[in-house]
PDB file of C-alpha atoms in Angstrom:
ATOM      1  CA  UNK D 204       8.348  -0.520   7.120  1.00 49.00           C
ATOM      2  CA  UNK D 205       8.092   0.870  10.624  1.00 52.00           C
ATOM      3  CA  UNK D 206       4.685   2.014  11.861  1.00 58.00           C
ATOM      4  CA  UNK D 207       3.763   3.893  15.044  1.00 63.00           C
ATOM      5  CA  UNK D 208       2.394   1.844  17.917  1.00 70.00           C
ATOM      6  CA  UNK D 209      -1.087   3.311  17.384  1.00 72.00           C
ATOM      7  CA  UNK D 210      -1.245   1.696  13.927  1.00 70.00           C
ATOM      8  CA  UNK D 211      -0.530  -1.736  15.387  1.00 73.00           C
ATOM      9  CA  UNK D 212      -3.208  -1.120  18.033  1.00 81.00           C
ATOM     10  CA  UNK D 213      -5.755  -0.105  15.409  1.00 75.00           C
ATOM     11  CA  UNK D 214      -4.918  -3.191  13.319  1.00 74.00           C
ATOM     12  CA  UNK D 215      -5.315  -5.403  16.404  1.00 79.00           C
ATOM     13  CA  UNK D 216      -8.767  -3.982  17.192  1.00 81.00           C
ATOM     14  CA  UNK D 217      -9.901  -4.402  13.569  1.00 75.00           C
ATOM     15  CA  UNK D 218      -8.680  -8.005  13.580  1.00 75.00           C
ATOM     16  CA  UNK D 219     -10.449  -8.724  16.877  1.00 81.00           C
ATOM     17  CA  UNK D 220     -13.660  -7.106  15.630  1.00 79.00           C
ATOM     18  CA  UNK D 221     -13.671  -9.057  12.364  1.00 74.00           C
ATOM     19  CA  UNK D 222     -12.892 -12.296  14.210  1.00 76.00           C
ATOM     20  CA  UNK D 223     -15.792 -11.747  16.635  1.00 78.00           C
ATOM     21  CA  UNK D 224     -18.115 -10.884  13.772  1.00 75.00           C
ATOM     22  CA  UNK D 225     -17.111 -13.853  11.614  1.00 70.00           C
ATOM     23  CA  UNK D 226     -17.180 -16.463  14.382  1.00 72.00           C
ATOM     24  CA  UNK D 227     -20.596 -15.367  15.660  1.00 70.00           C
ATOM     25  CA  UNK D 228     -22.415 -14.578  12.426  1.00 59.00           C
ATOM     26  CA  UNK D 229     -24.051 -18.016  12.328  1.00 55.00           C
ATOM     27  CA  UNK D 230     -24.441 -21.140  14.341  1.00 54.00           C
ATOM     28  CA  UNK D 231     -23.503 -24.515  12.894  1.00 52.00           C
ATOM     29  CA  UNK D 232     -25.689 -27.557  13.505  1.00 53.00           C
ATOM     30  CA  UNK D 233     -22.896 -29.982  12.608  1.00 55.00           C
ATOM     31  CA  UNK D 234     -20.196 -31.284  14.888  1.00 54.00           C
ATOM     32  CA  UNK D 235     -16.925 -29.683  13.840  1.00 58.00           C
ATOM     33  CA  UNK D 236     -13.500 -30.976  14.753  1.00 64.00           C
ATOM     34  CA  UNK D 237     -10.272 -29.025  14.522  1.00 63.00           C
ATOM     35  CA  UNK D 238      -7.157 -30.709  13.232  1.00 71.00           C
ATOM     36  CA  UNK D 239      -3.673 -29.491  14.129  1.00 77.00           C
ATOM     37  CA  UNK D 240      -2.654 -29.733  10.490  1.00 79.00           C
ATOM     38  CA  UNK D 241      -5.531 -27.466   9.499  1.00 76.00           C
ATOM     39  CA  UNK D 242      -4.535 -24.858  12.089  1.00 76.00           C
ATOM     40  CA  UNK D 243      -0.943 -24.975  10.821  1.00 81.00           C
ATOM     41  CA  UNK D 244      -1.928 -24.381   7.193  1.00 80.00           C
ATOM     42  CA  UNK D 245      -4.384 -21.662   8.198  1.00 75.00           C
ATOM     43  CA  UNK D 246      -1.664 -19.836  10.151  1.00 77.00           C
ATOM     44  CA  UNK D 247       0.737 -20.321   7.231  1.00 82.00           C
ATOM     45  CA  UNK D 248      -1.822 -18.816   4.858  1.00 78.00           C
ATOM     46  CA  UNK D 249      -2.499 -15.814   7.102  1.00 72.00           C
ATOM     47  CA  UNK D 250       1.228 -15.171   7.590  1.00 76.00           C
ATOM     48  CA  UNK D 251       2.018 -15.426   3.882  1.00 77.00           C
ATOM     49  CA  UNK D 252      -0.972 -13.301   2.905  1.00 72.00           C
ATOM     50  CA  UNK D 253      -0.001 -10.559   5.372  1.00 70.00           C
ATOM     51  CA  UNK D 254       3.437 -10.267   3.768  1.00 73.00           C
ATOM     52  CA  UNK D 255       2.143 -10.208   0.187  1.00 73.00           C
ATOM     53  CA  UNK D 256       0.992  -6.585   0.042  1.00 69.00           C
ATOM     54  CA  UNK D 257       4.037  -5.424   2.021  1.00 70.00           C
ATOM     55  CA  UNK D 258       6.460  -7.014  -0.442  1.00 75.00           C
ATOM     56  CA  UNK D 259       4.497  -5.680  -3.392  1.00 71.00           C
ATOM     57  CA  UNK D 260       4.799  -2.170  -1.947  1.00 69.00           C
ATOM     58  CA  UNK D 261       8.521  -2.806  -1.417  1.00 71.00           C
ATOM     59  CA  UNK D 262       8.889  -3.632  -5.114  1.00 74.00           C
ATOM     60  CA  UNK D 263       7.166  -0.374  -6.040  1.00 66.00           C
ATOM     61  CA  UNK D 264       9.480   1.543  -3.685  1.00 63.00           C
ATOM     62  CA  UNK D 265      12.702  -0.237  -4.639  1.00 67.00           C
ATOM     63  CA  UNK D 266      12.298   0.014  -8.393  1.00 68.00           C
ATOM     64  CA  UNK D 267      10.450   3.354  -8.398  1.00 60.00           C
ATOM     65  CA  UNK D 268       6.693   3.462  -8.888  1.00 60.00           C
ATOM     66  CA  UNK D 269       7.051   5.133 -12.261  1.00 61.00           C
ATOM     67  CA  UNK D 270       8.889   2.045 -13.546  1.00 67.00           C
ATOM     68  CA  UNK D 271       6.482  -0.629 -12.249  1.00 72.00           C
ATOM     69  CA  UNK D 272       2.826  -0.819 -13.230  1.00 72.00           C
ATOM     70  CA  UNK D 273       0.042  -3.206 -12.119  1.00 72.00           C
ATOM     71  CA  UNK D 274       0.361  -5.256 -15.325  1.00 77.00           C
ATOM     72  CA  UNK D 275       4.001  -6.081 -14.614  1.00 79.00           C
ATOM     73  CA  UNK D 276       3.078  -7.055 -11.067  1.00 77.00           C
ATOM     74  CA  UNK D 277       0.251  -9.267 -12.327  1.00 80.00           C
ATOM     75  CA  UNK D 278       2.556 -10.963 -14.831  1.00 82.00           C
ATOM     76  CA  UNK D 279       5.162 -11.764 -12.184  1.00 82.00           C
ATOM     77  CA  UNK D 280       2.668 -13.053  -9.610  1.00 81.00           C
ATOM     78  CA  UNK D 281       0.592 -15.119 -12.049  1.00 83.00           C
ATOM     79  CA  UNK D 282       3.569 -16.680 -13.830  1.00 87.00           C
ATOM     80  CA  UNK D 283       4.878 -17.862 -10.470  1.00 87.00           C
ATOM     81  CA  UNK D 284       1.408 -19.111  -9.501  1.00 84.00           C
ATOM     82  CA  UNK D 285       1.100 -21.084 -12.755  1.00 87.00           C
ATOM     83  CA  UNK D 286       4.538 -22.645 -12.280  1.00 90.00           C
ATOM     84  CA  UNK D 287       3.849 -23.634  -8.665  1.00 88.00           C
ATOM     85  CA  UNK D 288       0.384 -25.030  -9.504  1.00 86.00           C
ATOM     86  CA  UNK D 289       1.678 -26.986 -12.509  1.00 87.00           C
ATOM     87  CA  UNK D 290       4.554 -28.470 -10.541  1.00 89.00           C
ATOM     88  CA  UNK D 291       2.138 -29.427  -7.768  1.00 86.00           C
ATOM     89  CA  UNK D 292      -0.200 -31.169 -10.225  1.00 85.00           C
ATOM     90  CA  UNK D 293       2.640 -33.199 -11.711  1.00 87.00           C
ATOM     91  CA  UNK D 294       4.168 -34.107  -8.343  1.00 87.00           C
ATOM     92  CA  UNK D 295       0.810 -35.268  -6.981  1.00 85.00           C
ATOM     93  CA  UNK D 296      -0.086 -36.904 -10.327  1.00 85.00           C
ATOM     94  CA  UNK D 297      -3.457 -35.126 -10.287  1.00 84.00           C
ATOM     95  CA  UNK D 298      -3.306 -33.602 -13.765  1.00 83.00           C
ATOM     96  CA  UNK D 299      -4.926 -36.619 -15.520  1.00 86.00           C
ATOM     97  CA  UNK D 300      -7.920 -36.345 -13.200  1.00 87.00           C
ATOM     98  CA  UNK D 301      -8.177 -32.603 -13.879  1.00 85.00           C
ATOM     99  CA  UNK D 302      -8.222 -33.193 -17.647  1.00 86.00           C
ATOM    100  CA  UNK D 303     -10.738 -36.016 -17.255  1.00 88.00           C
ATOM    101  CA  UNK D 304     -13.021 -33.859 -15.124  1.00 88.00           C
ATOM    102  CA  UNK D 305     -12.949 -30.998 -17.660  1.00 85.00           C
ATOM    103  CA  UNK D 306     -13.607 -33.453 -20.502  1.00 87.00           C
ATOM    104  CA  UNK D 307     -16.728 -34.791 -18.770  1.00 89.00           C
ATOM    105  CA  UNK D 308     -17.843 -31.346 -17.520  1.00 88.00           C
ATOM    106  CA  UNK D 309     -17.205 -28.772 -20.281  1.00 86.00           C
ATOM    107  CA  UNK D 310     -19.389 -26.248 -18.443  1.00 90.00           C
ATOM    108  CA  UNK D 311     -16.788 -26.177 -15.658  1.00 88.00           C
ATOM    109  CA  UNK D 312     -14.197 -24.890 -18.149  1.00 87.00           C
ATOM    110  CA  UNK D 313     -16.519 -22.007 -19.017  1.00 88.00           C
ATOM    111  CA  UNK D 314     -16.896 -21.100 -15.350  1.00 90.00           C
ATOM    112  CA  UNK D 315     -13.135 -21.361 -14.883  1.00 88.00           C
ATOM    113  CA  UNK D 316     -12.588 -18.882 -17.712  1.00 89.00           C
ATOM    114  CA  UNK D 317     -15.142 -16.480 -16.210  1.00 91.00           C
ATOM    115  CA  UNK D 318     -13.464 -16.829 -12.829  1.00 88.00           C
ATOM    116  CA  UNK D 319     -10.069 -16.108 -14.401  1.00 85.00           C
ATOM    117  CA  UNK D 320     -11.398 -12.912 -16.017  1.00 88.00           C
ATOM    118  CA  UNK D 321     -13.023 -11.636 -12.829  1.00 87.00           C
ATOM    119  CA  UNK D 322      -9.942 -12.604 -10.823  1.00 84.00           C
ATOM    120  CA  UNK D 323      -7.685 -10.671 -13.200  1.00 81.00           C
ATOM    121  CA  UNK D 324      -9.955  -7.631 -12.911  1.00 84.00           C
ATOM    122  CA  UNK D 325      -9.803  -7.917  -9.130  1.00 82.00           C
ATOM    123  CA  UNK D 326      -6.010  -8.147  -9.252  1.00 80.00           C
ATOM    124  CA  UNK D 327      -5.826  -4.907 -11.222  1.00 81.00           C
ATOM    125  CA  UNK D 328      -7.805  -3.175  -8.464  1.00 82.00           C
ATOM    126  CA  UNK D 329      -5.626  -4.778  -5.783  1.00 79.00           C
ATOM    127  CA  UNK D 330      -2.312  -3.740  -7.330  1.00 75.00           C
ATOM    128  CA  UNK D 331      -3.587  -0.250  -8.109  1.00 77.00           C
ATOM    129  CA  UNK D 332      -4.729   0.176  -4.501  1.00 76.00           C
ATOM    130  CA  UNK D 333      -1.364  -0.971  -3.146  1.00 70.00           C
ATOM    131  CA  UNK D 334       0.508   1.282  -5.555  1.00 67.00           C
ATOM    132  CA  UNK D 335      -1.583   4.405  -4.922  1.00 68.00           C
ATOM    133  CA  UNK D 336      -2.624   4.013  -1.273  1.00 69.00           C
ATOM    134  CA  UNK D 337      -0.183   1.530   0.280  1.00 67.00           C
ATOM    135  CA  UNK D 338      -0.532  -1.882   1.945  1.00 64.00           C
ATOM    136  CA  UNK D 339      -2.111  -0.566   5.156  1.00 65.00           C
ATOM    137  CA  UNK D 340      -5.148   0.860   3.353  1.00 70.00           C
ATOM    138  CA  UNK D 341      -5.394  -2.261   1.197  1.00 71.00           C
ATOM    139  CA  UNK D 342      -5.297  -4.569   4.239  1.00 68.00           C
ATOM    140  CA  UNK D 343      -8.021  -2.531   5.954  1.00 70.00           C
ATOM    141  CA  UNK D 344     -10.217  -2.757   2.846  1.00 76.00           C
ATOM    142  CA  UNK D 345      -9.724  -6.506   2.466  1.00 73.00           C
ATOM    143  CA  UNK D 346     -10.269  -7.141   6.163  1.00 68.00           C
ATOM    144  CA  UNK D 347     -13.551  -5.269   6.336  1.00 71.00           C
ATOM    145  CA  UNK D 348     -15.033  -6.133   2.928  1.00 74.00           C
ATOM    146  CA  UNK D 349     -16.193  -9.588   4.011  1.00 69.00           C
ATOM    147  CA  UNK D 350     -17.867  -8.171   7.079  1.00 70.00           C
ATOM    148  CA  UNK D 351     -19.611  -5.463   5.056  1.00 75.00           C
ATOM    149  CA  UNK D 352     -20.792  -8.002   2.461  1.00 75.00           C
ATOM    150  CA  UNK D 353     -22.289 -10.137   5.232  1.00 72.00           C
ATOM    151  CA  UNK D 354     -24.059  -7.085   6.695  1.00 75.00           C
ATOM    152  CA  UNK D 355     -25.514  -6.207   3.282  1.00 79.00           C
ATOM    153  CA  UNK D 356     -26.558  -9.826   2.743  1.00 76.00           C
ATOM    154  CA  UNK D 357     -28.242  -9.887   6.149  1.00 75.00           C
ATOM    155  CA  UNK D 358     -30.235  -6.747   5.339  1.00 79.00           C
ATOM    156  CA  UNK D 359     -31.266  -7.913   1.866  1.00 80.00           C
ATOM    157  CA  UNK D 360     -32.158 -11.506   2.751  1.00 78.00           C
ATOM    158  CA  UNK D 361     -33.143 -11.101   6.417  1.00 78.00           C
ATOM    159  CA  UNK D 362     -30.353 -13.315   7.737  1.00 74.00           C
ATOM    160  CA  UNK D 363     -30.107 -13.201  11.525  1.00 76.00           C
ATOM    161  CA  UNK D 364     -26.997 -11.640  13.115  1.00 75.00           C
ATOM    162  CA  UNK D 365     -26.171 -12.286  16.750  1.00 79.00           C
ATOM    163  CA  UNK D 366     -25.483  -9.580  19.328  1.00 83.00           C
ATOM    164  CA  UNK D 367     -21.827 -10.677  19.500  1.00 81.00           C
ATOM    165  CA  UNK D 368     -21.462 -10.277  15.738  1.00 79.00           C
ATOM    166  CA  UNK D 369     -22.985  -6.807  15.898  1.00 80.00           C
ATOM    167  CA  UNK D 370     -20.543  -5.892  18.674  1.00 83.00           C
ATOM    168  CA  UNK D 371     -17.642  -6.976  16.465  1.00 80.00           C
ATOM    169  CA  UNK D 372     -18.969  -4.899  13.554  1.00 78.00           C
ATOM    170  CA  UNK D 373     -19.365  -1.840  15.788  1.00 83.00           C
ATOM    171  CA  UNK D 374     -15.773  -2.246  17.014  1.00 82.00           C
ATOM    172  CA  UNK D 375     -14.417  -2.326  13.466  1.00 79.00           C
ATOM    173  CA  UNK D 376     -16.396   0.703  12.328  1.00 80.00           C
ATOM    174  CA  UNK D 377     -15.379   2.654  15.441  1.00 83.00           C
ATOM    175  CA  UNK D 378     -11.704   2.068  14.620  1.00 81.00           C
ATOM    176  CA  UNK D 379     -12.251   3.155  10.998  1.00 77.00           C
ATOM    177  CA  UNK D 380     -14.078   6.311  12.090  1.00 79.00           C
ATOM    178  CA  UNK D 381     -11.268   6.987  14.559  1.00 79.00           C
ATOM    179  CA  UNK D 382      -8.711   6.769  11.723  1.00 73.00           C
ATOM    180  CA  UNK D 383     -10.752   9.198   9.619  1.00 72.00           C
ATOM    181  CA  UNK D 384     -11.029  11.629  12.529  1.00 76.00           C
ATOM    182  CA  UNK D 385      -7.267  11.498  13.193  1.00 72.00           C
ATOM    183  CA  UNK D 386      -6.540  12.331   9.559  1.00 68.00           C
ATOM    184  CA  UNK D 387      -9.030  15.212   9.697  1.00 68.00           C
ATOM    185  CA  UNK D 388      -7.431  16.638  12.848  1.00 70.00           C
ATOM    186  CA  UNK D 389      -3.965  16.320  11.278  1.00 64.00           C
ATOM    187  CA  UNK D 390      -5.137  18.332   8.289  1.00 61.00           C
ATOM    188  CA  UNK D 391      -6.695  20.987  10.507  1.00 64.00           C
ATOM    189  CA  UNK D 392      -3.506  21.300  12.535  1.00 61.00           C
ATOM    190  CA  UNK D 393      -1.410  21.592   9.403  1.00 53.00           C
ATOM    191  CA  UNK D 394      -3.623  24.333   7.981  1.00 55.00           C
ATOM    192  CA  UNK D 395      -3.326  26.323  11.218  1.00 56.00           C
ATOM    193  CA  UNK D 396       0.463  25.922  11.518  1.00 51.00           C
ATOM    194  CA  UNK D 397       2.555  29.052  10.778  1.00 50.00           C
ATOM    195  CA  UNK D 398       4.486  29.223   7.513  1.00 46.00           C
ATOM    196  CA  UNK D 399       8.205  28.340   7.635  1.00 43.00           C
ATOM    197  CA  UNK D 400      10.725  31.125   8.121  1.00 42.00           C
ATOM    198  CA  UNK D 401      12.328  32.286   4.902  1.00 39.00           C
ATOM    199  CA  UNK D 402      15.656  32.652   6.739  1.00 37.00           C
ATOM    200  CA  UNK D 403      15.880  28.905   7.269  1.00 37.00           C
ATOM    201  CA  UNK D 404      18.521  27.274   5.030  1.00 36.00           C
ATOM    202  CA  UNK D 405      16.028  24.479   4.338  1.00 37.00           C
ATOM    203  CA  UNK D 406      13.044  26.774   3.865  1.00 38.00           C
ATOM    204  CA  UNK D 407      13.963  28.091   0.447  1.00 40.00           C
ATOM    205  CA  UNK D 408      10.975  27.259  -1.695  1.00 42.00           C
ATOM    206  CA  UNK D 409      11.658  29.777  -4.426  1.00 49.00           C
ATOM    207  CA  UNK D 410      10.742  27.211  -7.059  1.00 75.00           C
ATOM    208  CA  UNK D 411       7.078  27.185  -6.066  1.00 79.00           C
ATOM    209  CA  UNK D 412       4.868  28.125  -8.982  1.00 79.00           C
ATOM    210  CA  UNK D 413       1.235  29.134  -8.977  1.00 76.00           C
ATOM    211  CA  UNK D 414      -0.907  27.866 -11.834  1.00 69.00           C
ATOM    212  CA  UNK D 415      -4.118  29.227 -10.358  1.00 67.00           C
ATOM    213  CA  UNK D 416      -5.621  30.798  -7.267  1.00 66.00           C
ATOM    214  CA  UNK D 417      -5.707  27.419  -5.466  1.00 73.00           C
ATOM    215  CA  UNK D 418      -3.026  25.413  -7.229  1.00 80.00           C
ATOM    216  CA  UNK D 419       0.665  25.535  -6.326  1.00 84.00           C
ATOM    217  CA  UNK D 420       3.387  23.202  -7.583  1.00 87.00           C
ATOM    218  CA  UNK D 421       7.081  22.587  -7.029  1.00 89.00           C
ATOM    219  CA  UNK D 422       9.545  20.128  -8.528  1.00 90.00           C
ATOM    220  CA  UNK D 423      12.073  18.886  -5.979  1.00 90.00           C
ATOM    221  CA  UNK D 424      15.194  17.231  -7.416  1.00 91.00           C
ATOM    222  CA  UNK D 425      16.125  14.035  -5.530  1.00 91.00           C
ATOM    223  CA  UNK D 426      18.437  12.474  -8.106  1.00 91.00           C
ATOM    224  CA  UNK D 427      21.690  13.051  -6.172  1.00 89.00           C
ATOM    225  CA  UNK D 428      20.486  11.717  -2.837  1.00 90.00           C
ATOM    226  CA  UNK D 429      21.522   8.170  -1.887  1.00 89.00           C
ATOM    227  CA  UNK D 430      19.245   5.342  -2.925  1.00 88.00           C
ATOM    228  CA  UNK D 431      17.959   4.774   0.618  1.00 87.00           C
ATOM    229  CA  UNK D 432      16.895   8.418   0.890  1.00 88.00           C
ATOM    230  CA  UNK D 433      15.064   8.232  -2.444  1.00 89.00           C
ATOM    231  CA  UNK D 434      13.277   5.092  -1.266  1.00 86.00           C
ATOM    232  CA  UNK D 435      12.324   6.798   1.975  1.00 86.00           C
ATOM    233  CA  UNK D 436      10.448   9.680   0.349  1.00 88.00           C
ATOM    234  CA  UNK D 437       8.878   7.638  -2.463  1.00 86.00           C
ATOM    235  CA  UNK D 438       7.533   4.672  -0.497  1.00 82.00           C
ATOM    236  CA  UNK D 439       3.753   4.691  -0.239  1.00 76.00           C
ATOM    237  CA  UNK D 440       3.620   5.128   3.531  1.00 77.00           C
ATOM    238  CA  UNK D 441       5.514   8.407   3.189  1.00 83.00           C
ATOM    239  CA  UNK D 442       3.531   9.781   0.246  1.00 82.00           C
ATOM    240  CA  UNK D 443       0.249   8.767   1.899  1.00 78.00           C
ATOM    241  CA  UNK D 444       1.267  10.543   5.110  1.00 80.00           C
ATOM    242  CA  UNK D 445       2.217  13.669   3.169  1.00 83.00           C
ATOM    243  CA  UNK D 446      -1.136  13.498   1.414  1.00 80.00           C
ATOM    244  CA  UNK D 447      -2.998  13.200   4.718  1.00 76.00           C
ATOM    245  CA  UNK D 448      -1.033  15.698   6.806  1.00 78.00           C
ATOM    246  CA  UNK D 449      -0.194  18.311   4.165  1.00 80.00           C
ATOM    247  CA  UNK D 450      -2.930  17.779   1.570  1.00 80.00           C
ATOM    248  CA  UNK D 451      -0.134  17.622  -0.988  1.00 84.00           C
ATOM    249  CA  UNK D 452      -0.009  15.230  -3.930  1.00 83.00           C
ATOM    250  CA  UNK D 453       3.456  13.718  -4.389  1.00 86.00           C
ATOM    251  CA  UNK D 454       4.371  12.155  -7.741  1.00 85.00           C
ATOM    252  CA  UNK D 455       7.699  10.637  -8.703  1.00 86.00           C
ATOM    253  CA  UNK D 456       8.830  11.743 -12.151  1.00 87.00           C
ATOM    254  CA  UNK D 457      11.935  11.754 -14.313  1.00 88.00           C
ATOM    255  CA  UNK D 458      14.620   9.078 -14.537  1.00 89.00           C
ATOM    256  CA  UNK D 459      17.592   8.362 -12.328  1.00 88.00           C
ATOM    257  CA  UNK D 460      20.833   9.638 -13.825  1.00 88.00           C
ATOM    258  CA  UNK D 461      24.036   8.122 -12.467  1.00 88.00           C
ATOM    259  CA  UNK D 462      26.923  10.437 -11.515  1.00 86.00           C
ATOM    260  CA  UNK D 463      28.909  11.820 -14.460  1.00 86.00           C
ATOM    261  CA  UNK D 464      26.316  10.488 -16.891  1.00 87.00           C
ATOM    262  CA  UNK D 465      24.337  12.666 -19.340  1.00 90.00           C
ATOM    263  CA  UNK D 466      20.603  13.099 -19.005  1.00 88.00           C
ATOM    264  CA  UNK D 467      18.820  11.041 -21.704  1.00 87.00           C
ATOM    265  CA  UNK D 468      17.173  13.061 -24.436  1.00 86.00           C
ATOM    266  CA  UNK D 469      13.583  13.941 -23.677  1.00 85.00           C
ATOM    267  CA  UNK D 470      13.947  13.166 -19.959  1.00 86.00           C
ATOM    268  CA  UNK D 471      14.661  14.967 -16.714  1.00 88.00           C
ATOM    269  CA  UNK D 472      16.634  13.937 -13.680  1.00 90.00           C
ATOM    270  CA  UNK D 473      14.669  12.123 -10.973  1.00 90.00           C
ATOM    271  CA  UNK D 474      12.419  14.541  -9.069  1.00 90.00           C
ATOM    272  CA  UNK D 475       9.289  14.799  -6.961  1.00 90.00           C
ATOM    273  CA  UNK D 476       6.367  16.779  -8.358  1.00 88.00           C
ATOM    274  CA  UNK D 477       4.401  18.295  -5.471  1.00 89.00           C
ATOM    275  CA  UNK D 478       0.954  19.890  -5.802  1.00 87.00           C
ATOM    276  CA  UNK D 479      -1.092  21.669  -3.115  1.00 84.00           C
ATOM    277  CA  UNK D 480      -3.926  24.166  -2.817  1.00 80.00           C
ATOM    278  CA  UNK D 481      -1.961  26.534  -0.562  1.00 80.00           C
ATOM    279  CA  UNK D 482       1.549  27.946  -0.873  1.00 83.00           C
ATOM    280  CA  UNK D 483       2.028  27.720   2.898  1.00 84.00           C
ATOM    281  CA  UNK D 484       1.002  24.062   2.978  1.00 84.00           C
ATOM    282  CA  UNK D 485       3.290  23.301   0.046  1.00 86.00           C
ATOM    283  CA  UNK D 486       6.235  25.004   1.778  1.00 87.00           C
ATOM    284  CA  UNK D 487       5.641  22.934   4.905  1.00 87.00           C
ATOM    285  CA  UNK D 488       5.478  19.771   2.820  1.00 88.00           C
ATOM    286  CA  UNK D 489       8.733  20.624   1.033  1.00 90.00           C
ATOM    287  CA  UNK D 490      10.377  21.140   4.429  1.00 89.00           C
ATOM    288  CA  UNK D 491       9.180  17.739   5.585  1.00 88.00           C
ATOM    289  CA  UNK D 492      10.411  15.998   2.420  1.00 91.00           C
ATOM    290  CA  UNK D 493      13.821  17.653   2.751  1.00 90.00           C
ATOM    291  CA  UNK D 494      13.957  16.675   6.400  1.00 89.00           C
ATOM    292  CA  UNK D 495      13.313  13.038   5.511  1.00 90.00           C
ATOM    293  CA  UNK D 496      15.894  13.148   2.724  1.00 90.00           C
ATOM    294  CA  UNK D 497      18.559  14.729   4.932  1.00 90.00           C
ATOM    295  CA  UNK D 498      17.792  12.434   7.862  1.00 88.00           C
ATOM    296  CA  UNK D 499      18.144   9.317   5.740  1.00 87.00           C
ATOM    297  CA  UNK D 500      21.239  10.698   4.023  1.00 87.00           C
ATOM    298  CA  UNK D 501      22.936  11.313   7.362  1.00 88.00           C
ATOM    299  CA  UNK D 502      21.973   7.812   8.483  1.00 84.00           C
ATOM    300  CA  UNK D 503      23.523   6.346   5.339  1.00 82.00           C
ATOM    301  CA  UNK D 504      26.632   8.466   5.839  1.00 79.00           C
ATOM    302  CA  UNK D 505      26.980   7.278   9.425  1.00 77.00           C
ATOM    303  CA  UNK D 506      26.805   3.651   8.299  1.00 74.00           C
ATOM    304  CA  UNK D 507      29.402   4.174   5.598  1.00 67.00           C
ATOM    305  CA  UNK D 508      31.708   6.566   7.469  1.00 60.00           C
ATOM    306  CA  UNK D 509      35.097   6.814   5.819  1.00 51.00           C
ATOM    307  CA  UNK D 510      33.813   5.957   2.344  1.00 51.00           C
ATOM    308  CA  UNK D 511      34.364   8.055  -0.707  1.00 47.00           C
ATOM    309  CA  UNK D 512      30.718   8.938  -1.354  1.00 49.00           C
ATOM    310  CA  UNK D 513      29.516  12.487  -0.952  1.00 47.00           C
ATOM    311  CA  UNK D 514      25.850  13.302  -0.860  1.00 46.00           C
ATOM    312  CA  UNK D 515      23.856  16.486  -0.941  1.00 48.00           C
ATOM    313  CA  UNK D 516      22.621  17.014   2.624  1.00 44.00           C
ATOM    314  CA  UNK D 517      21.355  20.575   2.510  1.00 41.00           C
ATOM    315  CA  UNK D 518      18.885  19.997  -0.321  1.00 41.00           C
TER     316      UNK D 518
END
């Protein structure tokens, strides 16, 4: 996924702030030595962890969010984790010691079960957050949660926090407040923007329905667009941006129906269900979705020039 440069800058400042806060939150009285092997594994962990949420979001986008739920994601991740852990125990010949330890310390098994339950509950929250809000929001939450827990602990138990640590915390919160302000300004600008011209070939929003004084909906068929275009408008970064800029909820519904195939009984062709509190805002959002669909469709057509595929470009 491509992000604007400002997002990378914000992520860099949050990382710097958390690093300053964490490294200066307490002073150690022991002599600590740093091993090259430890740095390597730490960097490997950070790199792998940073890709995890991105690939999970890619799975949701590739296979359609309506077809993948958090339980399926948990099953896939945990089965792989069990296999890797089991293979590691057998290769290192550590499994007899694990069984011996649990036999001599039955209370440890109880704590392991409790940890497994709480971990599973945490995973449900993690996968739901990635599915509904995207990996960027999830990464921001996970990056700042440790810092916030330390701040709360310091206030409750009177733990000292250095000036440097406070400076790091202030930096992180300033970036978060800046993100909130940018989203607020984007909403204000969108509300003040003029409605689209009805003479525009892409501005036909005759399917908009009003179910109340402040509730407008439209179903936008995306079934016949190429796969890349469908991914583009259903990936979480896109739906989150539409939510922020247009105050429009975007939900993927229906099932994909291949060309020349009948629609399954009880189903509809793949479509986006859009909901907003203003008809003007909803029209602007529909225009933006169609623009993204057409842009990606043209890009696909340029890559496969001379092929026999024909896609709907006008929407």
